[in-house]
Amino acid sequence: MMKLLEHLPEVASAILPITGIVLFLHAFVAPMDGESLARFLGGALFVSAGLLLFLQGVKTGLLPMGETMGSELPRFGSVALVLGAALILGIVVTMAEPDVRVLAHQVGIVSQGSIGGGKLVLVVSLGVGACVCAAVLRIILGVPIAWFFAVGYLLIIALSFVTPGHFVPVAFDAGGVTTGPVTVPFILALGIGIASVLGGRSAISDGFGLIGIASIGPVIGVMLLGLVSG
């Protein structure tokens, strides 16, 4: 219980400002009815409890597991195994990301089903997995990260001119939602774990950057989906 309460200041700093703004607007700008106010306050309590549990879960589960897998996989001496594991883990972790599900649901509603939610989740997950795999290969080969970003964003700019207009904003939002509470800690830990066991690699300059590279994949993936779908 004491370990759980260690995260209370973090949760309070995240929830209290939002709650305060809503209560200020309720009091002076746009009053809510009693039921709506009660539901909001109840929701804030549930979110606070959920964040406490989530942060503890990340600390005790996701981060150690990611670092352990990242540091143990290279010991097998197989680049193919490391890259394959990075690909699969990137896909699976993204599929579990709540933000991706929310985006897919909203896009499905607004597009009236023309952009399927399940298809969008799959494309985004494949994009993240492919780019996590590429980012791990960058760490192994020691390629400067600037080259990855230059090529990735040039490809995005080129695709944005030929992709159907309604897919372009969805693609950029897809890149944003992948940096959510499930994918970020796991992928970060994976990169740091891999960099820490490779000779001549820095945990800072090589271990970080996976999230930035991973966020490129969904943008490219959704744009390609738009080209295929017409």
Short mmCIF file of C-alpha atoms in Angstrom, two decimals, residues 21-202:
data_model
loop_
_atom_site.label_atom_id
_atom_site.label_comp_id
_atom_site.label_asym_id
_atom_site.label_seq_id
_atom_site.Cartn_x
_atom_site.Cartn_y
_atom_site.Cartn_z
CA ILE A 21 -10.62 24.14 -14.14
CA VAL A 22 -13.84 22.19 -14.67
CA LEU A 23 -15.16 23.22 -11.24
CA PHE A 24 -14.25 26.86 -11.96
CA LEU A 25 -16.13 26.73 -15.27
CA HIS A 26 -19.04 25.07 -13.49
CA ALA A 27 -19.17 27.82 -10.85
CA PHE A 28 -18.70 30.89 -13.05
CA VAL A 29 -19.16 30.09 -16.74
CA ALA A 30 -21.18 27.00 -17.64
CA PRO A 31 -22.99 25.43 -14.68
CA MET A 32 -23.67 21.69 -14.88
CA ASP A 33 -26.70 19.95 -13.46
CA GLY A 34 -26.25 17.95 -10.28
CA GLU A 35 -26.12 14.58 -12.03
CA SER A 36 -23.43 15.69 -14.52
CA LEU A 37 -21.33 17.20 -11.74
CA ALA A 38 -21.60 14.04 -9.65
CA ARG A 39 -20.63 11.89 -12.63
CA PHE A 40 -17.62 14.10 -13.32
CA LEU A 41 -16.39 13.97 -9.73
CA GLY A 42 -16.95 10.22 -9.59
CA GLY A 43 -15.06 9.83 -12.85
CA ALA A 44 -12.17 11.90 -11.49
CA LEU A 45 -11.95 9.57 -8.48
CA PHE A 46 -11.99 6.48 -10.69
CA VAL A 47 -9.30 7.97 -12.96
CA SER A 48 -7.16 8.80 -9.92
CA ALA A 49 -7.45 5.26 -8.59
CA GLY A 50 -6.72 3.84 -12.02
CA LEU A 51 -3.63 6.00 -12.46
CA LEU A 52 -2.29 4.92 -9.08
CA LEU A 53 -2.64 1.27 -10.03
CA PHE A 54 -1.30 1.87 -13.53
CA LEU A 55 1.84 3.71 -12.39
CA GLN A 56 2.57 0.98 -9.87
CA GLY A 57 2.05 -1.64 -12.58
CA VAL A 58 4.46 0.15 -14.91
CA LYS A 59 7.09 0.39 -12.17
CA THR A 60 6.84 -3.22 -11.01
CA GLY A 61 5.96 -4.95 -14.29
CA LEU A 62 6.33 -3.20 -17.64
CA LEU A 63 9.65 -1.42 -17.12
CA PRO A 64 11.53 -4.38 -15.58
CA MET A 65 10.12 -6.77 -18.18
CA GLY A 66 11.08 -4.49 -21.08
CA GLU A 67 14.61 -3.96 -19.80
CA THR A 68 15.07 -7.67 -19.08
CA MET A 69 13.91 -8.72 -22.54
CA GLY A 70 16.02 -6.01 -24.15
CA SER A 71 19.16 -7.08 -22.31
CA GLU A 72 18.64 -10.86 -22.62
CA LEU A 73 17.69 -11.15 -26.31
CA PRO A 74 21.08 -9.99 -27.68
CA ARG A 75 22.84 -12.63 -25.56
CA PHE A 76 21.54 -15.33 -27.93
CA GLY A 77 23.78 -13.86 -30.64
CA SER A 78 21.05 -13.84 -33.29
CA VAL A 79 20.21 -10.53 -34.95
CA ALA A 80 17.18 -12.14 -36.61
CA LEU A 81 15.83 -13.22 -33.21
CA VAL A 82 16.25 -9.72 -31.75
CA LEU A 83 14.60 -8.05 -34.75
CA GLY A 84 11.77 -10.59 -34.87
CA ALA A 85 11.08 -10.15 -31.17
CA ALA A 86 11.13 -6.34 -31.55
CA LEU A 87 8.64 -6.58 -34.43
CA ILE A 88 6.23 -8.86 -32.56
CA LEU A 89 6.48 -6.95 -29.27
CA GLY A 90 5.88 -3.64 -31.04
CA ILE A 91 2.74 -5.01 -32.70
CA VAL A 92 1.33 -6.69 -29.58
CA VAL A 93 2.00 -3.76 -27.23
CA THR A 94 0.38 -1.30 -29.66
CA MET A 95 -2.71 -3.47 -30.00
CA ALA A 96 -3.08 -3.22 -26.22
CA GLU A 97 -2.72 0.59 -26.27
CA PRO A 98 -6.02 2.21 -25.14
CA ASP A 99 -5.35 5.43 -27.11
CA VAL A 100 -5.19 3.47 -30.37
CA ARG A 101 -8.55 1.86 -29.61
CA VAL A 102 -10.11 5.24 -28.84
CA LEU A 103 -8.85 6.71 -32.12
CA ALA A 104 -10.07 3.71 -34.12
CA HIS A 105 -13.50 3.92 -32.48
CA GLN A 106 -13.85 7.66 -33.15
CA VAL A 107 -12.65 7.35 -36.74
CA GLY A 108 -15.10 4.51 -37.33
CA ILE A 109 -18.00 6.61 -36.04
CA VAL A 110 -17.13 9.82 -37.91
CA SER A 111 -16.34 8.01 -41.17
CA GLN A 112 -19.55 5.95 -40.79
CA GLY A 113 -17.57 2.76 -41.15
CA SER A 114 -15.69 3.71 -44.32
CA ILE A 115 -12.44 3.49 -42.33
CA GLY A 116 -12.79 0.30 -40.31
CA GLY A 117 -11.66 0.45 -36.69
CA GLY A 118 -10.17 -3.05 -36.68
CA LYS A 119 -8.27 -2.41 -39.89
CA LEU A 120 -6.92 0.87 -38.49
CA VAL A 121 -5.70 -0.81 -35.28
CA LEU A 122 -3.95 -3.51 -37.32
CA VAL A 123 -2.24 -1.02 -39.65
CA VAL A 124 -1.11 1.20 -36.77
CA SER A 125 0.22 -1.82 -34.86
CA LEU A 126 2.11 -3.12 -37.90
CA GLY A 127 3.57 0.34 -38.45
CA VAL A 128 4.82 0.57 -34.87
CA GLY A 129 6.21 -2.97 -34.97
CA ALA A 130 8.08 -2.34 -38.22
CA CYS A 131 9.60 0.90 -36.95
CA VAL A 132 10.55 -0.56 -33.55
CA CYS A 133 12.31 -3.32 -35.50
CA ALA A 134 14.07 -0.67 -37.63
CA ALA A 135 15.01 1.32 -34.51
CA VAL A 136 16.56 -1.77 -32.90
CA LEU A 137 18.50 -2.43 -36.12
CA ARG A 138 19.75 1.17 -35.90
CA ILE A 139 21.07 0.48 -32.39
CA ILE A 140 22.81 -2.71 -33.54
CA LEU A 141 24.42 -1.10 -36.61
CA GLY A 142 25.15 2.23 -34.94
CA VAL A 143 23.41 4.27 -37.66
CA PRO A 144 22.86 7.95 -36.74
CA ILE A 145 19.26 8.55 -35.72
CA ALA A 146 19.08 11.66 -37.92
CA TRP A 147 19.14 9.46 -41.03
CA PHE A 148 16.07 7.55 -39.87
CA PHE A 149 14.11 10.71 -39.17
CA ALA A 150 15.20 12.34 -42.43
CA VAL A 151 14.12 9.38 -44.56
CA GLY A 152 10.94 8.80 -42.55
CA TYR A 153 9.67 12.36 -42.68
CA LEU A 154 10.62 12.84 -46.34
CA LEU A 155 8.54 9.75 -47.11
CA ILE A 156 5.65 11.13 -45.03
CA ILE A 157 5.79 14.48 -46.84
CA ALA A 158 5.81 12.74 -50.23
CA LEU A 159 2.90 10.46 -49.30
CA SER A 160 0.83 13.36 -47.94
CA PHE A 161 0.58 14.79 -51.47
CA VAL A 162 -0.84 11.60 -53.01
CA THR A 163 -2.86 10.13 -50.12
CA PRO A 164 -6.64 10.81 -50.12
CA GLY A 165 -7.30 13.94 -48.07
CA HIS A 166 -9.44 12.36 -45.36
CA PHE A 167 -6.70 9.84 -44.52
CA VAL A 168 -3.92 12.40 -43.96
CA PRO A 169 -5.12 13.91 -40.64
CA VAL A 170 -6.03 10.43 -39.36
CA ALA A 171 -2.51 9.27 -40.20
CA PHE A 172 -0.87 12.05 -38.18
CA ASP A 173 -3.18 11.44 -35.23
CA ALA A 174 -2.32 7.74 -35.44
CA GLY A 175 1.33 8.66 -34.97
CA GLY A 176 0.43 10.60 -31.84
CA VAL A 177 -1.75 8.02 -30.09
CA THR A 178 0.95 5.36 -30.25
CA THR A 179 2.95 7.30 -27.66
CA GLY A 180 0.52 6.19 -24.96
CA PRO A 181 0.82 4.83 -21.43
CA VAL A 182 1.37 1.21 -22.47
CA THR A 183 3.71 1.51 -25.46
CA VAL A 184 6.02 4.25 -24.14
CA PRO A 185 7.36 2.57 -20.97
CA PHE A 186 7.74 -0.83 -22.62
CA ILE A 187 9.46 0.34 -25.82
CA LEU A 188 11.70 2.74 -23.89
CA ALA A 189 12.78 -0.03 -21.54
CA LEU A 190 13.36 -2.39 -24.47
CA GLY A 191 15.67 0.08 -26.21
CA ILE A 192 17.62 0.89 -23.05
CA GLY A 193 17.99 -2.82 -22.29
CA ILE A 194 19.37 -3.59 -25.76
CA ALA A 195 21.76 -0.63 -25.78
CA SER A 196 23.06 -1.50 -22.31
CA VAL A 197 24.44 -4.90 -23.37
CA LEU A 198 25.90 -3.98 -26.76
CA GLY A 199 29.55 -3.00 -26.70
CA GLY A 200 30.29 0.58 -27.67
CA ARG A 201 26.66 1.67 -27.31
CA SER A 202 25.41 4.44 -25.04
#
